[in-house]
mmCIF file of C-alpha atoms in Angstrom:
data_model
loop_
_atom_site.group_PDB
_atom_site.id
_atom_site.type_symbol
_atom_site.label_atom_id
_atom_site.label_comp_id
_atom_site.label_asym_id
_atom_site.label_seq_id
_atom_site.Cartn_x
_atom_site.Cartn_y
_atom_site.Cartn_z
ATOM 1 C CA MET A 1 -12.446 -20.741 19.925
ATOM 2 C CA SER A 2 -13.063 -21.734 23.537
ATOM 3 C CA GLY A 3 -11.558 -24.793 25.222
ATOM 4 C CA GLY A 4 -14.785 -26.735 24.681
ATOM 5 C CA GLY A 5 -14.438 -26.384 20.905
ATOM 6 C CA VAL A 6 -17.415 -24.031 20.532
ATOM 7 C CA PRO A 7 -16.700 -21.244 17.996
ATOM 8 C CA THR A 8 -16.782 -17.741 19.395
ATOM 9 C CA PRO A 9 -19.968 -16.063 18.107
ATOM 10 C CA VAL A 10 -19.333 -13.290 15.621
ATOM 11 C CA PRO A 11 -21.946 -10.892 14.242
ATOM 12 C CA GLU A 12 -22.715 -11.605 10.591
ATOM 13 C CA ALA A 13 -22.120 -8.033 9.550
ATOM 14 C CA TRP A 14 -20.864 -4.772 10.957
ATOM 15 C CA SER A 15 -22.347 -1.476 9.900
ATOM 16 C CA LEU A 16 -19.688 0.578 8.117
ATOM 17 C CA LYS A 17 -20.783 3.535 10.186
ATOM 18 C CA LYS A 18 -19.751 1.572 13.264
ATOM 19 C CA LEU A 19 -16.568 0.337 11.617
ATOM 20 C CA ARG A 20 -15.492 3.862 10.787
ATOM 21 C CA SER A 21 -16.219 4.960 14.328
ATOM 22 C CA ILE A 22 -14.046 2.201 15.792
ATOM 23 C CA SER A 23 -11.317 2.169 13.151
ATOM 24 C CA ARG A 24 -9.419 4.857 15.036
ATOM 25 C CA PRO A 25 -7.230 2.499 17.049
ATOM 26 C CA PHE A 26 -5.798 5.045 19.468
ATOM 27 C CA LEU A 27 -8.819 6.200 21.448
ATOM 28 C CA SER A 28 -8.475 3.611 24.215
ATOM 29 C CA PRO A 29 -7.936 5.094 27.697
ATOM 30 C CA ALA A 30 -5.336 2.377 28.366
ATOM 31 C CA PRO A 31 -2.905 2.389 25.410
ATOM 32 C CA ASN A 32 -2.186 -0.896 23.717
ATOM 33 C CA PRO A 33 1.304 -2.074 24.819
ATOM 34 C CA THR A 34 2.325 -2.384 21.159
ATOM 35 C CA LEU A 35 1.476 1.266 20.436
ATOM 36 C CA MET A 36 4.412 3.107 18.916
ATOM 37 C CA GLU A 37 4.356 6.813 18.058
ATOM 38 C CA VAL A 38 6.955 8.454 15.833
ATOM 39 C CA ASN A 39 7.148 12.194 15.084
ATOM 40 C CA GLU A 40 9.115 13.459 12.092
ATOM 41 C CA TRP A 41 9.700 17.090 11.131
ATOM 42 C CA VAL A 42 9.386 17.783 7.406
ATOM 43 C CA TRP A 43 12.419 19.651 6.099
ATOM 44 C CA PRO A 44 12.968 20.996 2.552
ATOM 45 C CA SER A 45 15.297 18.051 1.859
ATOM 46 C CA HIS A 46 12.285 15.728 2.325
ATOM 47 C CA CYS A 47 10.173 17.569 -0.263
ATOM 48 C CA HIS A 48 9.808 17.773 -4.013
ATOM 49 C CA GLN A 49 11.970 20.438 -5.610
ATOM 50 C CA HIS A 50 9.047 21.897 -7.565
ATOM 51 C CA ALA A 51 6.682 21.994 -4.564
ATOM 52 C CA ALA A 52 7.082 22.423 -0.819
ATOM 53 C CA VAL A 53 5.275 19.163 0.004
ATOM 54 C CA LEU A 54 6.628 15.924 1.414
ATOM 55 C CA ARG A 55 7.694 13.244 -1.065
ATOM 56 C CA HIS A 56 5.603 10.105 -0.719
ATOM 57 C CA GLY A 57 8.737 7.982 -0.931
ATOM 58 C CA GLN A 58 10.091 9.638 2.194
ATOM 59 C CA LEU A 59 6.747 9.155 3.936
ATOM 60 C CA LEU A 60 6.796 5.431 3.104
ATOM 61 C CA ARG A 61 10.249 5.144 4.701
ATOM 62 C CA TRP A 62 8.934 6.641 7.941
ATOM 63 C CA MET A 63 5.811 4.472 7.834
ATOM 64 C CA ASP A 64 7.848 1.288 7.465
ATOM 65 C CA VAL A 65 10.065 2.250 10.418
ATOM 66 C CA ALA A 66 7.128 3.027 12.717
ATOM 67 C CA ALA A 67 5.303 -0.183 11.793
ATOM 68 C CA CYS A 68 8.449 -2.261 12.299
ATOM 69 C CA LEU A 69 9.032 -0.744 15.746
ATOM 70 C CA SER A 70 5.529 -1.775 16.801
ATOM 71 C CA ALA A 71 5.886 -5.272 15.333
ATOM 72 C CA GLU A 72 9.202 -5.904 17.081
ATOM 73 C CA ARG A 73 7.885 -4.538 20.358
ATOM 74 C CA HIS A 74 5.265 -7.286 20.318
ATOM 75 C CA ALA A 75 7.385 -10.077 18.811
ATOM 76 C CA GLN A 76 10.468 -9.313 20.920
ATOM 77 C CA MET A 77 12.599 -10.401 17.962
ATOM 78 C CA PRO A 78 13.575 -9.059 14.518
ATOM 79 C CA CYS A 79 10.715 -8.644 12.014
ATOM 80 C CA VAL A 80 10.758 -7.966 8.280
ATOM 81 C CA THR A 81 8.106 -6.392 6.059
ATOM 82 C CA VAL A 82 6.098 -8.887 4.010
ATOM 83 C CA SER A 83 3.383 -6.719 2.493
ATOM 84 C CA VAL A 84 1.462 -3.473 2.721
ATOM 85 C CA ASP A 85 -2.242 -3.330 1.922
ATOM 86 C CA ASN A 86 -3.569 -0.641 -0.355
ATOM 87 C CA ILE A 87 -2.788 2.887 0.840
ATOM 88 C CA THR A 88 -5.016 5.837 -0.065
ATOM 89 C CA PHE A 89 -3.506 9.284 0.520
ATOM 90 C CA GLN A 90 -6.062 11.861 1.642
ATOM 91 C CA SER A 91 -3.822 14.946 1.637
ATOM 92 C CA CYS A 92 -0.236 16.159 1.356
ATOM 93 C CA VAL A 93 2.171 17.277 4.077
ATOM 94 C CA LYS A 94 3.679 20.762 3.851
ATOM 95 C CA VAL A 95 7.264 21.627 4.641
ATOM 96 C CA GLY A 96 7.649 22.752 8.249
ATOM 97 C CA HIS A 97 4.828 20.530 9.462
ATOM 98 C CA VAL A 98 5.263 17.462 11.653
ATOM 99 C CA VAL A 99 4.330 13.960 10.525
ATOM 100 C CA ILE A 100 2.792 11.919 13.358
ATOM 101 C CA LEU A 101 2.854 8.156 12.807
ATOM 102 C CA LYS A 102 1.009 5.874 15.218
ATOM 103 C CA ALA A 103 1.407 2.124 14.814
ATOM 104 C CA VAL A 104 -0.152 -0.703 16.795
ATOM 105 C CA VAL A 105 -0.320 -4.485 16.363
ATOM 106 C CA TYR A 106 -3.897 -5.521 15.595
ATOM 107 C CA ARG A 107 -3.378 -9.260 15.619
ATOM 108 C CA SER A 108 -0.594 -11.841 15.640
ATOM 109 C CA PHE A 109 -0.710 -15.245 14.022
ATOM 110 C CA LYS A 110 1.863 -18.053 14.188
ATOM 111 C CA SER A 111 4.872 -16.227 12.753
ATOM 112 C CA SER A 112 3.276 -13.152 11.179
ATOM 113 C CA LEU A 113 1.388 -10.165 12.510
ATOM 114 C CA GLU A 114 -0.613 -7.226 11.229
ATOM 115 C CA VAL A 115 0.246 -3.670 12.197
ATOM 116 C CA GLY A 116 -2.228 -0.829 11.712
ATOM 117 C CA LEU A 117 -0.692 2.570 11.002
ATOM 118 C CA VAL A 118 -2.371 5.983 11.050
ATOM 119 C CA VAL A 119 -0.546 9.019 9.685
ATOM 120 C CA GLU A 120 -1.426 12.631 10.471
ATOM 121 C CA SER A 121 0.278 15.958 9.886
ATOM 122 C CA GLU A 122 0.377 18.774 12.424
ATOM 123 C CA ASP A 123 0.972 22.487 11.995
ATOM 124 C CA PRO A 124 3.333 23.199 14.928
ATOM 125 C CA PHE A 125 2.135 26.806 15.196
ATOM 126 C CA SER A 126 -1.652 26.361 15.096
ATOM 127 C CA GLY A 127 -1.774 22.794 16.416
ATOM 128 C CA SER A 128 -4.262 21.819 13.709
ATOM 129 C CA ARG A 129 -4.016 18.271 12.402
ATOM 130 C CA GLN A 130 -4.866 16.623 9.097
ATOM 131 C CA HIS A 131 -5.387 12.947 8.297
ATOM 132 C CA ILE A 132 -2.918 11.723 5.675
ATOM 133 C CA CYS A 133 -3.501 7.997 5.333
ATOM 134 C CA LYS A 134 -4.047 4.683 7.053
ATOM 135 C CA ALA A 135 -2.227 1.479 6.164
ATOM 136 C CA PHE A 136 -1.955 -2.147 7.202
ATOM 137 C CA PHE A 137 1.515 -3.702 7.286
ATOM 138 C CA VAL A 138 2.185 -7.429 7.538
ATOM 139 C CA PHE A 139 5.459 -8.498 9.153
ATOM 140 C CA VAL A 140 7.008 -11.897 9.710
ATOM 141 C CA ALA A 141 9.262 -12.671 12.657
ATOM 142 C CA LYS A 142 12.836 -13.664 11.799
ATOM 143 C CA PRO A 143 14.728 -14.891 14.876
ATOM 144 C CA SER A 144 18.502 -14.589 14.560
ATOM 145 C CA ASP A 145 19.023 -18.283 15.367
ATOM 146 C CA GLY A 146 16.551 -19.445 12.713
ATOM 147 C CA ALA A 147 14.383 -21.268 15.246
ATOM 148 C CA LYS A 148 10.673 -21.910 14.685
ATOM 149 C CA VAL A 149 8.449 -19.058 15.768
ATOM 150 C CA GLN A 150 5.248 -18.969 17.771
ATOM 151 C CA LEU A 151 4.378 -15.336 18.391
ATOM 152 C CA PRO A 152 2.608 -14.387 21.612
ATOM 153 C CA THR A 153 -1.118 -13.887 21.162
ATOM 154 C CA LEU A 154 -2.840 -10.575 21.682
ATOM 155 C CA SER A 155 -5.602 -10.106 24.225
ATOM 156 C CA PRO A 156 -7.815 -7.256 23.009
ATOM 157 C CA VAL A 157 -9.418 -5.329 25.843
ATOM 158 C CA THR A 158 -11.474 -2.448 24.472
ATOM 159 C CA GLU A 159 -14.323 -2.699 21.984
ATOM 160 C CA GLU A 160 -12.130 -1.035 19.348
ATOM 161 C CA GLU A 161 -9.354 -3.565 19.869
ATOM 162 C CA LYS A 162 -11.770 -6.516 19.756
ATOM 163 C CA ARG A 163 -13.311 -5.407 16.480
ATOM 164 C CA GLU A 164 -9.957 -4.649 14.869
ATOM 165 C CA PHE A 165 -8.820 -8.079 16.070
ATOM 166 C CA LEU A 166 -11.656 -9.653 14.067
ATOM 167 C CA LEU A 167 -11.142 -7.421 11.041
ATOM 168 C CA ALA A 168 -7.418 -8.271 10.955
ATOM 169 C CA ALA A 169 -8.285 -11.911 10.324
ATOM 170 C CA GLU A 170 -10.798 -10.898 7.661
ATOM 171 C CA ARG A 171 -8.159 -8.780 5.909
ATOM 172 C CA ARG A 172 -5.806 -11.756 6.060
ATOM 173 C CA ARG A 173 -8.417 -13.906 4.331
ATOM 174 C CA MET A 174 -8.909 -11.255 1.649
ATOM 175 C CA ARG A 175 -5.165 -11.176 0.956
ATOM 176 C CA THR A 176 -5.179 -14.898 0.255
ATOM 177 C CA THR A 177 -8.056 -14.586 -2.245
ATOM 178 C CA TYR A 178 -6.820 -11.378 -3.912
ATOM 179 C CA ALA A 179 -5.086 -13.108 -6.851
ATOM 180 C CA LYS A 180 -8.180 -15.216 -7.571
ATOM 181 C CA ASP A 181 -10.396 -12.129 -7.437
ATOM 182 C CA ILE A 182 -8.162 -10.398 -9.998
ATOM 183 C CA MET A 183 -8.221 -13.430 -12.334
ATOM 184 C CA ARG A 184 -12.002 -13.636 -12.116
ATOM 185 C CA LEU A 185 -12.388 -9.946 -12.948
ATOM 186 C CA VAL A 186 -9.904 -10.152 -15.833
ATOM 187 C CA LYS A 187 -11.951 -12.959 -17.402
ATOM 188 C CA ASN A 188 -15.067 -10.794 -17.168
ATOM 189 C CA ILE A 189 -13.185 -7.874 -18.724
ATOM 190 C CA HIS A 190 -12.044 -9.995 -21.676
ATOM 191 C CA ARG A 191 -15.613 -11.224 -22.246
ATOM 192 C CA GLU A 192 -16.922 -7.660 -22.184
ATOM 193 C CA LYS A 193 -14.179 -6.549 -24.561
ATOM 194 C CA LYS A 194 -15.160 -9.205 -27.101
ATOM 195 C CA ARG A 195 -18.783 -8.103 -26.866
ATOM 196 C CA THR A 196 -17.950 -4.443 -27.543
ATOM 197 C CA SER A 197 -14.957 -4.876 -29.880
ATOM 198 C CA SER A 198 -17.044 -3.943 -32.942
ATOM 199 C CA LEU A 199 -17.916 -0.525 -31.516
ATOM 200 C CA PRO A 200 -16.011 2.394 -33.147
ATOM 201 C CA SER A 201 -13.432 4.194 -31.036
ATOM 202 C CA VAL A 202 -12.234 7.770 -31.331
ATOM 203 C CA LEU A 203 -8.731 8.651 -30.215
ATOM 204 C CA PRO A 204 -8.022 12.052 -28.662
ATOM 205 C CA SER A 205 -5.592 14.470 -30.249
ATOM 206 C CA ARG A 206 -2.772 13.495 -27.846
ATOM 207 C CA CYS A 207 -1.592 9.883 -27.720
ATOM 208 C CA VAL A 208 1.335 8.368 -25.836
ATOM 209 C CA SER A 209 2.653 4.872 -26.339
ATOM 210 C CA ALA A 210 2.884 2.735 -23.206
ATOM 211 C CA ALA A 211 6.461 1.925 -24.235
ATOM 212 C CA ASP A 212 7.316 5.635 -24.079
ATOM 213 C CA THR A 213 6.359 5.743 -20.389
ATOM 214 C CA ALA A 214 8.796 2.959 -19.452
ATOM 215 C CA VAL A 215 11.537 3.713 -16.920
ATOM 216 C CA HIS A 216 14.438 1.458 -15.962
ATOM 217 C CA THR A 217 17.001 2.254 -13.301
ATOM 218 C CA VAL A 218 19.531 0.267 -11.272
ATOM 219 C CA GLN A 219 20.621 1.017 -7.709
ATOM 220 C CA ILE A 220 23.599 -0.399 -5.804
ATOM 221 C CA VAL A 221 22.623 -1.392 -2.266
ATOM 222 C CA LEU A 222 25.006 0.459 0.036
ATOM 223 C CA PRO A 223 25.359 0.077 3.818
ATOM 224 C CA VAL A 224 23.294 3.243 4.283
ATOM 225 C CA HIS A 225 20.387 1.465 2.542
ATOM 226 C CA ALA A 226 20.455 -1.566 4.869
ATOM 227 C CA ASN A 227 18.306 -2.067 7.933
ATOM 228 C CA HIS A 228 19.285 -3.499 11.300
ATOM 229 C CA HIS A 229 18.862 -7.019 9.879
ATOM 230 C CA GLY A 230 21.553 -6.524 7.244
ATOM 231 C CA THR A 231 19.127 -6.541 4.309
ATOM 232 C CA THR A 232 17.858 -3.663 2.187
ATOM 233 C CA PHE A 233 15.454 -1.523 4.191
ATOM 234 C CA GLY A 234 11.904 -2.095 2.950
ATOM 235 C CA GLY A 235 11.172 1.608 3.183
ATOM 236 C CA GLN A 236 14.143 2.305 0.913
ATOM 237 C CA ILE A 237 12.816 -0.105 -1.709
ATOM 238 C CA MET A 238 9.406 1.575 -1.543
ATOM 239 C CA GLU A 239 11.010 5.014 -1.905
ATOM 240 C CA TRP A 240 12.861 3.941 -5.059
ATOM 241 C CA MET A 241 9.657 2.424 -6.406
ATOM 242 C CA THR A 242 7.739 5.647 -5.824
ATOM 243 C CA ASP A 243 10.411 7.664 -7.644
ATOM 244 C CA VAL A 244 10.366 5.536 -10.811
ATOM 245 C CA ALA A 245 6.567 5.327 -10.775
ATOM 246 C CA THR A 246 6.340 9.118 -10.629
ATOM 247 C CA LEU A 247 8.765 9.469 -13.523
ATOM 248 C CA SER A 248 6.681 7.090 -15.658
ATOM 249 C CA GLY A 249 3.584 9.089 -14.781
ATOM 250 C CA LEU A 250 5.232 12.339 -15.833
ATOM 251 C CA ARG A 251 6.215 10.815 -19.179
ATOM 252 C CA LEU A 252 2.518 10.295 -19.816
ATOM 253 C CA SER A 253 1.071 13.482 -18.354
ATOM 254 C CA ARG A 254 3.879 16.048 -18.745
ATOM 255 C CA SER A 255 2.117 17.942 -15.976
ATOM 256 C CA PRO A 256 2.135 17.879 -12.135
ATOM 257 C CA LEU A 257 0.702 14.752 -10.501
ATOM 258 C CA LYS A 258 -0.630 13.731 -7.140
ATOM 259 C CA LEU A 259 -0.285 10.186 -5.836
ATOM 260 C CA GLU A 260 -3.695 8.870 -4.778
ATOM 261 C CA GLY A 261 -2.773 5.397 -3.635
ATOM 262 C CA ILE A 262 -0.525 2.346 -3.754
ATOM 263 C CA GLU A 263 -1.689 -1.231 -4.066
ATOM 264 C CA SER A 264 -0.305 -4.740 -3.636
ATOM 265 C CA ILE A 265 3.112 -4.072 -2.141
ATOM 266 C CA TYR A 266 4.377 -7.604 -1.534
ATOM 267 C CA PHE A 267 7.979 -8.494 -0.724
ATOM 268 C CA ARG A 268 8.948 -11.871 -2.166
ATOM 269 C CA GLY A 269 12.505 -11.851 -0.903
ATOM 270 C CA PRO A 270 15.320 -9.656 0.439
ATOM 271 C CA SER A 271 18.325 -7.992 -1.162
ATOM 272 C CA HIS A 272 21.659 -7.391 0.510
ATOM 273 C CA VAL A 273 24.462 -4.846 0.660
ATOM 274 C CA GLY A 274 26.575 -4.994 -2.494
ATOM 275 C CA GLU A 275 23.781 -6.315 -4.676
ATOM 276 C CA ARG A 276 22.053 -4.456 -7.495
ATOM 277 C CA VAL A 277 18.388 -3.566 -7.451
ATOM 278 C CA SER A 278 16.711 -3.153 -10.833
ATOM 279 C CA LEU A 279 13.470 -1.166 -10.999
ATOM 280 C CA ARG A 280 11.198 -1.046 -14.056
ATOM 281 C CA SER A 281 8.000 0.941 -14.364
ATOM 282 C CA SER A 282 5.446 1.890 -17.006
ATOM 283 C CA VAL A 283 1.892 3.172 -17.234
ATOM 284 C CA ASN A 284 -0.540 0.257 -17.440
ATOM 285 C CA ARG A 285 -3.909 1.924 -17.942
ATOM 286 C CA THR A 286 -5.704 5.254 -17.878
ATOM 287 C CA PHE A 287 -9.107 5.798 -16.251
ATOM 288 C CA SER A 288 -11.773 8.477 -16.068
ATOM 289 C CA GLY A 289 -11.158 11.470 -13.862
ATOM 290 C CA ASN A 290 -7.613 11.880 -15.211
ATOM 291 C CA ARG A 291 -6.430 8.862 -13.209
ATOM 292 C CA PHE A 292 -3.992 6.208 -14.321
ATOM 293 C CA GLU A 293 -2.058 3.246 -12.958
ATOM 294 C CA VAL A 294 1.699 2.733 -13.028
ATOM 295 C CA GLY A 295 3.151 -0.716 -12.393
ATOM 296 C CA VAL A 296 6.592 -1.180 -10.838
ATOM 297 C CA ARG A 297 8.628 -4.382 -10.728
ATOM 298 C CA VAL A 298 11.758 -4.743 -8.603
ATOM 299 C CA GLU A 299 14.444 -7.385 -9.133
ATOM 300 C CA GLY A 300 17.713 -8.045 -7.364
ATOM 301 C CA TYR A 301 20.937 -9.684 -8.500
ATOM 302 C CA THR A 302 24.622 -10.019 -7.740
ATOM 303 C CA VAL A 303 27.214 -9.069 -10.342
ATOM 304 C CA GLY A 304 27.172 -11.860 -12.888
ATOM 305 C CA GLY A 305 24.253 -13.595 -11.149
ATOM 306 C CA GLU A 306 20.668 -14.226 -12.168
ATOM 307 C CA THR A 307 17.882 -11.802 -11.337
ATOM 308 C CA ARG A 308 15.181 -12.666 -8.823
ATOM 309 C CA HIS A 309 11.840 -10.996 -8.204
ATOM 310 C CA ILE A 310 11.894 -8.873 -5.030
ATOM 311 C CA ASN A 311 8.760 -6.787 -5.131
ATOM 312 C CA SER A 312 5.946 -5.366 -7.240
ATOM 313 C CA ALA A 313 3.387 -2.639 -6.653
ATOM 314 C CA PHE A 314 0.836 -0.516 -8.481
ATOM 315 C CA PHE A 315 0.547 3.268 -8.100
ATOM 316 C CA THR A 316 -2.568 5.303 -8.870
ATOM 317 C CA PHE A 317 -1.940 8.911 -9.907
ATOM 318 C CA GLN A 318 -4.218 11.794 -10.813
ATOM 319 C CA LEU A 319 -3.493 15.067 -12.573
ATOM 320 C CA GLU A 320 -3.332 18.039 -10.222
ATOM 321 C CA ASP A 321 -4.836 20.334 -12.862
ATOM 322 C CA GLN A 322 -8.210 18.855 -13.819
ATOM 323 C CA SER A 323 -8.561 21.301 -16.703
ATOM 324 C CA ILE A 324 -5.893 19.304 -18.558
ATOM 325 C CA THR A 325 -6.958 16.217 -20.480
ATOM 326 C CA LEU A 326 -4.878 13.102 -19.949
ATOM 327 C CA PRO A 327 -3.446 11.716 -23.217
ATOM 328 C CA GLN A 328 -4.702 8.454 -24.654
ATOM 329 C CA LEU A 329 -2.438 5.532 -23.772
ATOM 330 C CA LEU A 330 -1.631 3.385 -26.797
ATOM 331 C CA LEU A 331 -1.321 -0.336 -26.049
ATOM 332 C CA GLU A 332 0.607 -1.973 -28.871
ATOM 333 C CA THR A 333 1.664 -5.422 -27.608
ATOM 334 C CA PRO A 334 -0.218 -8.377 -26.093
ATOM 335 C CA VAL A 335 1.733 -7.892 -22.844
ATOM 336 C CA GLU A 336 0.659 -4.255 -22.598
ATOM 337 C CA LYS A 337 -2.964 -5.184 -23.241
ATOM 338 C CA GLU A 338 -2.869 -7.891 -20.569
ATOM 339 C CA ARG A 339 -1.392 -5.417 -18.083
ATOM 340 C CA ALA A 340 -4.216 -3.005 -18.916
ATOM 341 C CA ALA A 341 -6.829 -5.705 -18.233
ATOM 342 C CA ASN A 342 -5.250 -6.475 -14.862
ATOM 343 C CA ALA A 343 -5.120 -2.757 -14.066
ATOM 344 C CA THR A 344 -8.840 -2.486 -14.814
ATOM 345 C CA ALA A 345 -9.566 -5.370 -12.435
ATOM 346 C CA ARG A 346 -7.497 -3.751 -9.670
ATOM 347 C CA HIS A 347 -9.307 -0.465 -10.275
ATOM 348 C CA TYR A 348 -12.685 -2.165 -9.820
ATOM 349 C CA LEU A 349 -11.534 -3.584 -6.492
ATOM 350 C CA TRP A 350 -10.097 -0.207 -5.468
ATOM 351 C CA LEU A 351 -13.369 1.582 -6.233
ATOM 352 C CA ASP A 352 -15.250 -1.050 -4.231
ATOM 353 C CA ARG A 353 -12.972 -0.586 -1.226
ATOM 354 C CA MET A 354 -13.350 3.191 -1.452
ATOM 355 C CA ALA A 355 -17.132 2.797 -1.489
ATOM 356 C CA ILE A 356 -16.965 0.526 1.543
ATOM 357 C CA GLN A 357 -14.792 3.052 3.368
ATOM 358 C CA PHE A 358 -16.825 6.163 2.642
ATOM 359 C CA GLU A 359 -20.365 4.853 2.066
ATOM 360 C CA GLU A 360 -22.863 2.840 4.043
ATOM 361 C CA ARG A 361 -22.006 -0.777 3.268
ATOM 362 C CA GLN A 362 -22.054 -4.052 5.167
ATOM 363 C CA VAL A 363 -18.860 -6.024 5.796
ATOM 364 C CA SER A 364 -19.450 -9.725 6.415
ATOM 365 C CA LEU A 365 -17.158 -11.399 8.916
ATOM 366 C CA SER A 366 -16.574 -15.140 8.724
ATOM 367 C CA SER A 367 -17.115 -16.832 12.080
ATOM 368 C CA GLU A 368 -13.830 -18.724 11.727
ATOM 369 C CA ASN A 369 -11.979 -15.423 12.012
ATOM 370 C CA ALA A 370 -12.766 -15.310 15.710
ATOM 371 C CA VAL A 371 -10.324 -18.182 16.182
ATOM 372 C CA SER A 372 -6.777 -17.197 17.190
#
């Protein structure tokens, strides 16, 4: 908004063709000062034992580091991960290749900021590159003296930076309405279920109880797991979450999986060295195309203390071998059925986002999002 109080004009809608063309944030001839590039070589120790491809948990660790470096470069003070928007993985990274992570701050608010991260892999011998994923991290500044924070504003220069500046505010608005969107969709799902409950259903030959996919593990937070703030490294938490989610998925499929995406990673609080981190996972719902969702909940506690919610996330897997039929998931308790309804709602939103990303759609931008 200008000094005279007149809102900055914003186009009502951007063509998705244009958005895709400008969503590559690193084409500016003058690099953004918050740009941070990290290169990591993929060694066998970073890969799955049964396949020479990079573990997604390890990739998430590197992504969190690169995004944090960019956030702290802009904030000039310590920053901690608050959330990560949905991540869709386009391909895997082979052993011997190099992971290239490029992070840049899209927009800063009062005490939080959004970092855009693009991940590619490079064959060091041919020089060919492959797109792996793109993600949006939200960080909050945490000054060591506990003082109030007012982050410096960004001044976008190029057309790409200006549009991403606007879209960052729109993504922020969508995060605030996400829970309401899920509740609205769940209500619609329950109404539809009542309407079709009299229809006969045929179960496939293979059935697996949701309870049989449950995984529970406890980790002790050691100094090696802590970040430079003295709390558990967010990337470490995400790596543990990915491991238990994969194990739950294998208990359903009993065949190789590929991780398609992660949704709703939101950190509600930290954990510290010496504390215990409890991770629970189970399959929530199966979908067409041999896809299914695994939910993970993370809690922390001290010995003898009460547990507190640290983080939750939802992982979408797909069978690598499409000739195999995914077993039917049996939902036997009201809690399991409610989780399935929520998973269906998240899947609807995920499909809509995928359509927006890869099809010709219009994205409406609220004029208030032009205001810093």
